[in-house]
mmCIF file of C-alpha atoms in Angstrom:
data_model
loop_
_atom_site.group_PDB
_atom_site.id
_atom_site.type_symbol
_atom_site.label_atom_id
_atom_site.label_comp_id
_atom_site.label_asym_id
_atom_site.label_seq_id
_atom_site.Cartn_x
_atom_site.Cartn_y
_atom_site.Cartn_z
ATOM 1 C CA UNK A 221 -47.002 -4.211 -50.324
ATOM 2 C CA UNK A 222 -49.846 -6.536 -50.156
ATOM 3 C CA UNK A 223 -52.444 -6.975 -46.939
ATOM 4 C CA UNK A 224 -51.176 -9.831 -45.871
ATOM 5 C CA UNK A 225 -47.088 -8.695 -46.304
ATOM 6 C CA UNK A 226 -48.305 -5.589 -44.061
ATOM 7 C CA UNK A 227 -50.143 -7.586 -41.669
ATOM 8 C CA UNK A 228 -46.503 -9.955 -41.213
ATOM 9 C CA UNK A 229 -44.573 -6.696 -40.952
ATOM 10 C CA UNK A 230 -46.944 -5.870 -38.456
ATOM 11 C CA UNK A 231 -46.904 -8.890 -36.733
ATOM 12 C CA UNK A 232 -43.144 -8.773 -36.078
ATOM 13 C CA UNK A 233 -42.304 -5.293 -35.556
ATOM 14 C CA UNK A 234 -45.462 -4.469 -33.133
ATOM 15 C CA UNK A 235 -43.558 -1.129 -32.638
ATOM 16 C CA UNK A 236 -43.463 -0.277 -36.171
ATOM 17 C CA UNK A 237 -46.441 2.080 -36.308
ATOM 18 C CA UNK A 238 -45.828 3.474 -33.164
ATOM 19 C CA UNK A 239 -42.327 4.513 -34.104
ATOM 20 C CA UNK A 240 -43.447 5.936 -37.717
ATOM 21 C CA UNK A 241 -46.179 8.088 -35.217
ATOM 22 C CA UNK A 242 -43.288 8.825 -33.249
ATOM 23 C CA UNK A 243 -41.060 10.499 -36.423
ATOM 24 C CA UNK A 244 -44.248 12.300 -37.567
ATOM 25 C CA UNK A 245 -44.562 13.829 -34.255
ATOM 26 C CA UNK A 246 -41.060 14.922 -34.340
ATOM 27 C CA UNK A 247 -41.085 16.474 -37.706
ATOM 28 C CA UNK A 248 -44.090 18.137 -36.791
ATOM 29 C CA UNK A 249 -42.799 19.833 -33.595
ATOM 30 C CA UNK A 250 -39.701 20.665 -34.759
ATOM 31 C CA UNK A 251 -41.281 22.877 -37.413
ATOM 32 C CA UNK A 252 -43.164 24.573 -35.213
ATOM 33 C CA UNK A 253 -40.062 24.761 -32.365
ATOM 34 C CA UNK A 254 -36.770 24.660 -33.919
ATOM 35 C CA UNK A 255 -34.917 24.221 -30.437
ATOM 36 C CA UNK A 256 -36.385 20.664 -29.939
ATOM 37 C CA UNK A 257 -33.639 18.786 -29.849
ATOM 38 C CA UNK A 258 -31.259 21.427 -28.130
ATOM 39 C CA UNK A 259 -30.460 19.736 -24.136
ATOM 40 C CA UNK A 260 -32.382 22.377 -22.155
ATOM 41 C CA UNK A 261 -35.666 21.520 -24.437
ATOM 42 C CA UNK A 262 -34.957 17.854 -24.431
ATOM 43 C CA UNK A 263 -34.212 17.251 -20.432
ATOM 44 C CA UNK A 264 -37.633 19.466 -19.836
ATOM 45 C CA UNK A 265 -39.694 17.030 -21.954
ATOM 46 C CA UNK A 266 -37.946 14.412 -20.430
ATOM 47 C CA UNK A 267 -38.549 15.095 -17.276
ATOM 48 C CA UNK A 268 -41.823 16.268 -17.993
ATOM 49 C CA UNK A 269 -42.585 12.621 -19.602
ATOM 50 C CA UNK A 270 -41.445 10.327 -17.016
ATOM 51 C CA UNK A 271 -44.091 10.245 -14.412
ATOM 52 C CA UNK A 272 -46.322 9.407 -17.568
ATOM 53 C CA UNK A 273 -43.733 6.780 -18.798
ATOM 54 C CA UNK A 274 -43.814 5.594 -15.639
ATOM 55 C CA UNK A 275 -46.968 4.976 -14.835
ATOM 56 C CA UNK A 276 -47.980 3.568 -18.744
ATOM 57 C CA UNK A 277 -45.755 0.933 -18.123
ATOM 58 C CA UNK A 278 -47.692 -0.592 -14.903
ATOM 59 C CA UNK A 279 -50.531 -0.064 -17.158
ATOM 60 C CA UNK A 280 -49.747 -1.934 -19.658
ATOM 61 C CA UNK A 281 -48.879 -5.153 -17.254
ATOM 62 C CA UNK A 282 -52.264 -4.543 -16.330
ATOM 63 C CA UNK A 283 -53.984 -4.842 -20.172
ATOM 64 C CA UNK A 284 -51.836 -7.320 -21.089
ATOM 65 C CA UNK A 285 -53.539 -9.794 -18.843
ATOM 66 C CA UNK A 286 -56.665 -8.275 -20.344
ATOM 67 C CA UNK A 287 -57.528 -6.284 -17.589
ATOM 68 C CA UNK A 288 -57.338 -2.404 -17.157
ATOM 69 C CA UNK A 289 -56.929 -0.742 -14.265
ATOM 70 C CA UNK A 290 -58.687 3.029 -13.958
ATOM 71 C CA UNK A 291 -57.718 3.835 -10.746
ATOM 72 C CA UNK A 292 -53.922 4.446 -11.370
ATOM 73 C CA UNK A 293 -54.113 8.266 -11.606
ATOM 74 C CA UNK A 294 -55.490 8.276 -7.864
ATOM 75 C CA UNK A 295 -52.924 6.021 -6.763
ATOM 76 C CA UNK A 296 -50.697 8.340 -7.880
ATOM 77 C CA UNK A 297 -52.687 11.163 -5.803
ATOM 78 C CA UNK A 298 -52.401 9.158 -2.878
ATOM 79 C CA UNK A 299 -48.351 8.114 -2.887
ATOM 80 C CA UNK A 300 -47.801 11.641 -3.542
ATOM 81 C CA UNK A 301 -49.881 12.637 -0.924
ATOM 82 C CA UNK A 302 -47.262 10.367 1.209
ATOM 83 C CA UNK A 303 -44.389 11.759 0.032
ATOM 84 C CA UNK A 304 -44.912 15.613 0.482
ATOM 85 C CA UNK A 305 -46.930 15.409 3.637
ATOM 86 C CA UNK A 306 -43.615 13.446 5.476
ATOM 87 C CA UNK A 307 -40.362 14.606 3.176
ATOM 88 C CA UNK A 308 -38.843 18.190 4.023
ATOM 89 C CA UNK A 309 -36.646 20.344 2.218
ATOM 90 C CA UNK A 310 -33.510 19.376 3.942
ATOM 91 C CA UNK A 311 -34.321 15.772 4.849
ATOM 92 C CA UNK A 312 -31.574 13.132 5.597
ATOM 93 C CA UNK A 313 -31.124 10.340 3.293
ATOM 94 C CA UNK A 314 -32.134 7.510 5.910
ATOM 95 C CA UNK A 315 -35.183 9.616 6.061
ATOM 96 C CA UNK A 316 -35.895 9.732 2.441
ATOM 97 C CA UNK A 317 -35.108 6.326 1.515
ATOM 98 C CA UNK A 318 -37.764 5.162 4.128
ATOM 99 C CA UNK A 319 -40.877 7.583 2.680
ATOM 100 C CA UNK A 320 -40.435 6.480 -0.279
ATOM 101 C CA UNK A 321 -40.275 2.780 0.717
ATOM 102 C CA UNK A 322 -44.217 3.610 2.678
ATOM 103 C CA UNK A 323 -44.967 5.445 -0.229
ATOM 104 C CA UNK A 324 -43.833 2.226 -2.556
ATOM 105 C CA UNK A 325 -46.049 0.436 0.027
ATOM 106 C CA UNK A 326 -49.176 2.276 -0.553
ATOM 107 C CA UNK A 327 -49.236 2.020 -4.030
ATOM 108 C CA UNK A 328 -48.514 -1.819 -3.816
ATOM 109 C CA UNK A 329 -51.403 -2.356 -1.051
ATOM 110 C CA UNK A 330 -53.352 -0.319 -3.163
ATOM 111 C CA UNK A 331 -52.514 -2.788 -6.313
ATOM 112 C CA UNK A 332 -53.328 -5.509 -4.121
ATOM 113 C CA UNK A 333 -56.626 -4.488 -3.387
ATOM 114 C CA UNK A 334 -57.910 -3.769 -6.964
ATOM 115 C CA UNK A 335 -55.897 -7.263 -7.997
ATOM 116 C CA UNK A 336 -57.839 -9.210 -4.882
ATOM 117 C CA UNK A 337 -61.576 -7.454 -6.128
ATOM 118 C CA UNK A 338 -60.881 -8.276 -10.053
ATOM 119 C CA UNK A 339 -58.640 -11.676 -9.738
ATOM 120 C CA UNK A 340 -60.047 -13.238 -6.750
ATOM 121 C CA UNK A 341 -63.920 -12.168 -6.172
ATOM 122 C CA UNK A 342 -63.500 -12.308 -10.415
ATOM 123 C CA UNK A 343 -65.214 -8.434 -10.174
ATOM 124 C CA UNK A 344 -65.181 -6.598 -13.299
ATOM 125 C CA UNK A 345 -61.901 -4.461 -13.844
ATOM 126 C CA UNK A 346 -63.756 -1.484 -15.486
ATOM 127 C CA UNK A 347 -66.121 -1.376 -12.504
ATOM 128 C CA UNK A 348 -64.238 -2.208 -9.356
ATOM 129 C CA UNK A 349 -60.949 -0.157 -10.766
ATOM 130 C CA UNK A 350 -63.602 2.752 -10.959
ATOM 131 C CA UNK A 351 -64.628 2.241 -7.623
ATOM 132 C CA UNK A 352 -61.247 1.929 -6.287
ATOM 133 C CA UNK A 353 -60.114 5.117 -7.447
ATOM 134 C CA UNK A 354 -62.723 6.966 -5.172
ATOM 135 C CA UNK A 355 -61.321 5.386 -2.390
ATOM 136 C CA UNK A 356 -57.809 6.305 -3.348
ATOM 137 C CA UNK A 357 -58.720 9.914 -3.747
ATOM 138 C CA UNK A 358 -60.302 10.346 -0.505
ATOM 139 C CA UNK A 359 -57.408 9.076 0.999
ATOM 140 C CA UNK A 360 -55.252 11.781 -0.786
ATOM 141 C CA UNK A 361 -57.625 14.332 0.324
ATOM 142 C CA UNK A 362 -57.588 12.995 4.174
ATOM 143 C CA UNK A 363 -54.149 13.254 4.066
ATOM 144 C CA UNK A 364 -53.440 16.531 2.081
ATOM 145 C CA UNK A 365 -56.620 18.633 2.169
ATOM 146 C CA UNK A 366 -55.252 20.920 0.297
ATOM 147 C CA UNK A 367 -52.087 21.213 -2.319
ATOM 148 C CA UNK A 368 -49.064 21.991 -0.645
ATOM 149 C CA UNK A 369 -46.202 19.782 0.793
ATOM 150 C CA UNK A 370 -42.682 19.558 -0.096
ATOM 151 C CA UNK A 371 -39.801 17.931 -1.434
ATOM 152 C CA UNK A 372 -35.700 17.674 -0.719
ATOM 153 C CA UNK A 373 -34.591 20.174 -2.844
ATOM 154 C CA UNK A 374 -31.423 18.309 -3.540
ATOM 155 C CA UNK A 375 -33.643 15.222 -5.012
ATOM 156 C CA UNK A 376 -35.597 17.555 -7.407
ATOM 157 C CA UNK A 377 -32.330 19.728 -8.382
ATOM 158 C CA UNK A 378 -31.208 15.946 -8.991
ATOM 159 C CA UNK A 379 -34.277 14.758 -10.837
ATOM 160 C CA UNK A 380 -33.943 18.303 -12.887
ATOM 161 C CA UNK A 381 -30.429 18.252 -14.266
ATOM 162 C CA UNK A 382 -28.679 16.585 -16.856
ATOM 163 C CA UNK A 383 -27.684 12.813 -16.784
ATOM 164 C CA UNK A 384 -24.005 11.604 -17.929
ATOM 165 C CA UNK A 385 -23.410 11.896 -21.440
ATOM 166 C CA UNK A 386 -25.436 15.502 -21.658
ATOM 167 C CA UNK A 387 -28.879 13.649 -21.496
ATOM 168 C CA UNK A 388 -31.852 13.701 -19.748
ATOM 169 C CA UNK A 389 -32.740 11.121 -16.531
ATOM 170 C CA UNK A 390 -35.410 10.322 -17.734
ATOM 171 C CA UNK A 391 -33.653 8.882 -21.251
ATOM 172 C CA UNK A 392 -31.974 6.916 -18.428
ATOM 173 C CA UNK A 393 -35.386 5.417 -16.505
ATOM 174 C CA UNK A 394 -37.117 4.816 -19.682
ATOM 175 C CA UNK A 395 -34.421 2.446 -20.804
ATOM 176 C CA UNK A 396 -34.080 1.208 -17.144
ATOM 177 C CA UNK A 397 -38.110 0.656 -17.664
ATOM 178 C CA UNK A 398 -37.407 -1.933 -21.031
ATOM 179 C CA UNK A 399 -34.751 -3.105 -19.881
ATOM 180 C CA UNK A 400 -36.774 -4.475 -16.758
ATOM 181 C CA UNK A 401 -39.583 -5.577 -18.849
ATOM 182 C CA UNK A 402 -37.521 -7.340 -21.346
ATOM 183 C CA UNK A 403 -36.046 -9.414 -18.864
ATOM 184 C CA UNK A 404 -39.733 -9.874 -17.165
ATOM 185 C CA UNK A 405 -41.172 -11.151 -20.608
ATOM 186 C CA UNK A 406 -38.430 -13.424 -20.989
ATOM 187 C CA UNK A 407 -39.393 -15.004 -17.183
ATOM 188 C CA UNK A 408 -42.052 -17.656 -16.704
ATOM 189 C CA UNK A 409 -43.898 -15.282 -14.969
ATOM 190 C CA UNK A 410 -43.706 -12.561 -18.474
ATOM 191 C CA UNK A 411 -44.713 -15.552 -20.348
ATOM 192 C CA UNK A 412 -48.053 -16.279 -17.850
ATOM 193 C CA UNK A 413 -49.111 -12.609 -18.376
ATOM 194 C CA UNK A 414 -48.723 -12.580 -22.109
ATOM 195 C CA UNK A 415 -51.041 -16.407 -21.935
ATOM 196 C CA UNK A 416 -53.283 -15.200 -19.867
ATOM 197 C CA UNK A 417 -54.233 -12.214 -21.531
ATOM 198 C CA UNK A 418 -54.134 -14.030 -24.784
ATOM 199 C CA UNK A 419 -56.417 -17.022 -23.841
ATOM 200 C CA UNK A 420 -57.108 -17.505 -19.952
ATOM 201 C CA UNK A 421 -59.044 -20.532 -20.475
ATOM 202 C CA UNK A 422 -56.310 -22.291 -22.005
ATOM 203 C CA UNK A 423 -53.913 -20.488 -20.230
ATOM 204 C CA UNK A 424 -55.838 -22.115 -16.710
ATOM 205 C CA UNK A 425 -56.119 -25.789 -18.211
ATOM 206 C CA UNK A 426 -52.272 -25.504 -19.147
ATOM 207 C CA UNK A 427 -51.653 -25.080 -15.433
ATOM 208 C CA UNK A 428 -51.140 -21.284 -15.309
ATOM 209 C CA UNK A 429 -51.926 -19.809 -12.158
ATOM 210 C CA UNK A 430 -54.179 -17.204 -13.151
ATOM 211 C CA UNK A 431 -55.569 -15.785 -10.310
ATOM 212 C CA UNK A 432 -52.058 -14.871 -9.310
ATOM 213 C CA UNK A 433 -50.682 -13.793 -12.427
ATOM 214 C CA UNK A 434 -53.390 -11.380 -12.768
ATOM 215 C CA UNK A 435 -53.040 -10.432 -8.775
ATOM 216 C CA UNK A 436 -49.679 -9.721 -9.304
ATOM 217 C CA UNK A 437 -50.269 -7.500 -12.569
ATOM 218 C CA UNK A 438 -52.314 -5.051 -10.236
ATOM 219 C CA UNK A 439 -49.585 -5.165 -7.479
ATOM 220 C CA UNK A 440 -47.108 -4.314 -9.573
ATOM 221 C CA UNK A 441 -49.168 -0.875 -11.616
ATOM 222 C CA UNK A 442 -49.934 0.026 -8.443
ATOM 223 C CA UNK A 443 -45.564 -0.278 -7.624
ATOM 224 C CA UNK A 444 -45.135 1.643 -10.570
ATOM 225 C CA UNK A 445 -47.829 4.122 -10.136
ATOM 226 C CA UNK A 446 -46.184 4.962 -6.630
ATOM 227 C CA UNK A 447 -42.721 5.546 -8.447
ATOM 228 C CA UNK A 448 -44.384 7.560 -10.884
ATOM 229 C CA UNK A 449 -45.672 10.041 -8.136
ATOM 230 C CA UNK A 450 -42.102 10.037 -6.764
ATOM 231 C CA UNK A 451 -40.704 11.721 -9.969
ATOM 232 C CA UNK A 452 -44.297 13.915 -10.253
ATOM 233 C CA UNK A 453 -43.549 15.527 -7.254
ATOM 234 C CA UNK A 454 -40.069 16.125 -7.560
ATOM 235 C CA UNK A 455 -41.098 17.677 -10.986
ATOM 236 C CA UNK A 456 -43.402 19.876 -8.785
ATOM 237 C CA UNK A 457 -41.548 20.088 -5.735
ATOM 238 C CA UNK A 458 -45.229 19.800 -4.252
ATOM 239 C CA UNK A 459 -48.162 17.759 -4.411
ATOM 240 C CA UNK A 460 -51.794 17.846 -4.654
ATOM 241 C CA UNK A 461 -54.784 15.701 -4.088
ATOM 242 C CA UNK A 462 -55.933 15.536 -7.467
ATOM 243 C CA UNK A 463 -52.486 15.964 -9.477
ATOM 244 C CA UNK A 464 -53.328 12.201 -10.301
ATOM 245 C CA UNK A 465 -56.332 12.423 -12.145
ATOM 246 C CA UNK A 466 -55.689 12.976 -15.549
ATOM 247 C CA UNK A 467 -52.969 10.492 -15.617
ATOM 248 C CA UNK A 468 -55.344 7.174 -15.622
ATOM 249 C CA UNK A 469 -57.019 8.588 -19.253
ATOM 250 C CA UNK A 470 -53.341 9.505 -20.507
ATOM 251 C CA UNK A 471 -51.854 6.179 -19.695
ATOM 252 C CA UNK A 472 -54.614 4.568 -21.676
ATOM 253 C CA UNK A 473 -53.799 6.619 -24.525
ATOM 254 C CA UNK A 474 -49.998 6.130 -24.383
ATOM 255 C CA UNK A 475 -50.557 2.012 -23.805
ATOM 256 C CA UNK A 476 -53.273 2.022 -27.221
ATOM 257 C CA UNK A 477 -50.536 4.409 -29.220
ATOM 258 C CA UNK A 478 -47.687 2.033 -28.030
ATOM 259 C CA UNK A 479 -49.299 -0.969 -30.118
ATOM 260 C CA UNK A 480 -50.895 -2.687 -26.853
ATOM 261 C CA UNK A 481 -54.285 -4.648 -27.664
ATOM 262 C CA UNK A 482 -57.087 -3.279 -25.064
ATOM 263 C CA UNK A 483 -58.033 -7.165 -25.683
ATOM 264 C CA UNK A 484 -54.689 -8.172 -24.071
ATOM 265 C CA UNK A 485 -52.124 -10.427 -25.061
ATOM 266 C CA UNK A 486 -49.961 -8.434 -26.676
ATOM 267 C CA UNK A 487 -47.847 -5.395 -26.019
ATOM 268 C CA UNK A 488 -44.973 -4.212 -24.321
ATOM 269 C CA UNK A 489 -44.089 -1.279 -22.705
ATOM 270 C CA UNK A 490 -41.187 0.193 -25.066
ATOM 271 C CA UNK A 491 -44.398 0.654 -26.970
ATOM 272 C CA UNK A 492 -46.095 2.530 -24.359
ATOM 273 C CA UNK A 493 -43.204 4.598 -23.415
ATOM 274 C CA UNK A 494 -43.068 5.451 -27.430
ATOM 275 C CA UNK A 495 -46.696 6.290 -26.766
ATOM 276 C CA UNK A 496 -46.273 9.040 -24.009
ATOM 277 C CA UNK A 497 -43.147 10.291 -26.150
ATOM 278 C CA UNK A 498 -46.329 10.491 -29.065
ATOM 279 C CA UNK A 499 -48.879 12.074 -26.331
ATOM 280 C CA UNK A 500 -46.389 14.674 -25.042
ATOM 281 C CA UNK A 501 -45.107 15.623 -28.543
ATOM 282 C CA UNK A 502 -48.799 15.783 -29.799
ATOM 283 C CA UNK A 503 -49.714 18.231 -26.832
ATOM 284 C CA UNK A 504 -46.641 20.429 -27.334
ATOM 285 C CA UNK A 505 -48.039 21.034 -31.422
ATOM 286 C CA UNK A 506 -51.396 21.680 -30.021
ATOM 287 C CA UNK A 507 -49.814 24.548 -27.193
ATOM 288 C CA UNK A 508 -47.599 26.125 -29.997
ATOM 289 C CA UNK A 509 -49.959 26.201 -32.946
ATOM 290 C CA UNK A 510 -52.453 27.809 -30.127
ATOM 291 C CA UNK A 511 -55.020 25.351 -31.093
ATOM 292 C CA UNK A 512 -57.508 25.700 -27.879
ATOM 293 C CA UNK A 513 -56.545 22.744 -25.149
ATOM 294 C CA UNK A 514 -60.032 20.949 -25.512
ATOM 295 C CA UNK A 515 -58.234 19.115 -28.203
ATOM 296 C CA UNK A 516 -56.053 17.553 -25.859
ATOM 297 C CA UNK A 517 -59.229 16.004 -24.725
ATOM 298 C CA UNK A 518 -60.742 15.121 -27.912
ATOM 299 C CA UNK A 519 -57.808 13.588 -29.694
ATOM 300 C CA UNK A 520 -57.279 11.435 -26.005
ATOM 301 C CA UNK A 521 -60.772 9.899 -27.012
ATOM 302 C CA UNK A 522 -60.513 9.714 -30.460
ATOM 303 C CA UNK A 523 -57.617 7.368 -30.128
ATOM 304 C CA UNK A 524 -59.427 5.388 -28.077
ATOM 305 C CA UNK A 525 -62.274 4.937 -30.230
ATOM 306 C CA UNK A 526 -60.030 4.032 -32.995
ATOM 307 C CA UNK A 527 -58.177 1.023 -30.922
ATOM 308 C CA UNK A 528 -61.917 -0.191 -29.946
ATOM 309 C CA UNK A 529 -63.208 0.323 -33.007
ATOM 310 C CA UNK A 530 -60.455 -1.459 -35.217
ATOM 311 C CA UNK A 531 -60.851 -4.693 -34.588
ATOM 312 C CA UNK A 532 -64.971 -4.460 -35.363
ATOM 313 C CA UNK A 533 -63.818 -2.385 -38.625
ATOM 314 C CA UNK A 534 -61.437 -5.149 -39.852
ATOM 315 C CA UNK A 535 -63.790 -7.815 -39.311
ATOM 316 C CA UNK A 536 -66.688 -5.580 -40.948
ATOM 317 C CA UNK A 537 -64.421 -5.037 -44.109
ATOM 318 C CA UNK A 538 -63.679 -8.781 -44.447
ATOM 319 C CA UNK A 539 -66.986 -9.747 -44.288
ATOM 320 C CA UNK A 540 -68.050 -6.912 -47.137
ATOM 321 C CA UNK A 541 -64.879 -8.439 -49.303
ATOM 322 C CA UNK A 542 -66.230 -12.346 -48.880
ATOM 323 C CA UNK A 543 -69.564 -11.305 -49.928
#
């Protein structure tokens, strides 16, 4: 297949390398665990996946607009923080329903905030998402000092068990997740985030309302990012302070594996949620070949590199062909 027939496969099935990833990843850990695909394996990765799914998916609204938003992992801190410090064991449903709504809240105000610094005062996402995130995790820590906390025991048995059909709930969310952002891409509104991550200046002089489409992008990771420490902590039955902050670099990672542009403009988050699949399978070879875990760290930033470094490389390579 020539360049430019790979570059038009590319172009229509974004997913395409993603998924191929996804099959290598497979093969791989089957190999080294045989009982992959038996139910008990498959509803613990699951379940052990979703938060991450979860909370990819608000990230990728976020760097499709060409933004990026670093402070999602303490946002997470901070709605679980919410949710453990007010839920008990045996609380009523009324009760539950209305923590999770606050918690829901926090995570939107604290959207809202980072989308009112980057879209309105036009701050700089890297920077002000950065600061944000101290703020988040000091409110964590003001609220839970120290990890501890609890969760209704029927809601995590719940989150735990098996779905209809024998699978996971979390097979269940994830398709709930494209499902919801299929129908958002095919809104106005999906088509205003694609634009204005593509080309904001155009997008602006073709009467998109950028300020709020990119506002709304923050609101809405930070929604996410709240519903991702709801299933966190009923994975946990507990929370923590910090139980957010490795989450921010991992959504990243799932977002660039899933075939979304750092640049923004294109993306979508079955190909982030393919991405944490990718992540979680790639960390599960690394525990069972007893490779130490400082790769984890090191293949997180060699991926990355690679998705910044691409686009420089292609260009480079051009260049060396013309001359």
């Amino acid at each position: 297949m020539s360049r430019f027939d790979f570059r038009r496969l590319n172009a229509r099935h974004p997913y395409l390398l993603a998924l191929l990833l996804l099959a290598l990843a497979l093969a791989v850990n089957y190999l080294l665990q045989p009982n992959l695909f038996q139910s008990r394996v498959l509803n613990s990765n699951m379940r052990t996946f979703l938060p991450l799914m979860i909370l990819a998916a608000g990230q990728t609204i976020v760097i499709i607009t060409g933004g990026i938003d670093l402070s999602v992992g303490a946002i997470v801190s901070l709605a679980a923080a919410v949710l453990v410090t007010n839920l008990s064991p045996d609380a009523a449903a009324g009760q539950i329903a209305l923590i999770v709504l606050a918690a829901a809240g926090v995570g939107m105000a604290a959207g809202a905030l980072n989308g009112f610094c980057v879209a309105f005062l036009r701050l700089q996402p890297i920077v002000t998402t950065y600061a944000t995130s101290f703020i988040f995790s000091g409110l964590a820590l003001w609220i839970l000092p120290r990890p501890g906390g609890s969760m209704p025991q029927q809601l995590a048995r719940t989150y735990r068990s098996a779905a209809p059909l024998g699978l996971p709930l979390g097979i269940y969310i994830a398709i709930l997740l494209i499902i919801g952002w299929t129908f958002l891409r095919s809104t106005r509104f999906g088509t205003y985030l694609v634009a204005v991550g593509g080309r904001p200046d155009a997008a602006y002089a073709s009467g998109v309302p950028v300020t709020w489409v990119r506002f709304a992008s923050y609101v809405l990771a930070g929604l996410l990012a709240a519903f991702s420490a709801l299933a966190l902590t009923l994975l946990t039955s507990s929370g923590d302070p910090r139980m957010g902050d490795a989450m921010t670099l991992d959504s990243i990672v799932a977002v660039v594996l899933g075939g979304t542009r750092l640049s923004g403009g294109q993306g979508g988050v079955a190909g982030s949620i393919i991405g944490v699949a990718i992540l979680g399978l790639i960390r599960n070879i690394i525990s069972f070949a007893n490779v130490p875990t400082w790769w984890q760290t090191l293949v997180d930033a060699l991926i990355i590199i690679t998705a910044l470094a691409a686009p420089g490389l292609v260009r480079l390579l051009r260049s060396r062909r013309q001359a």
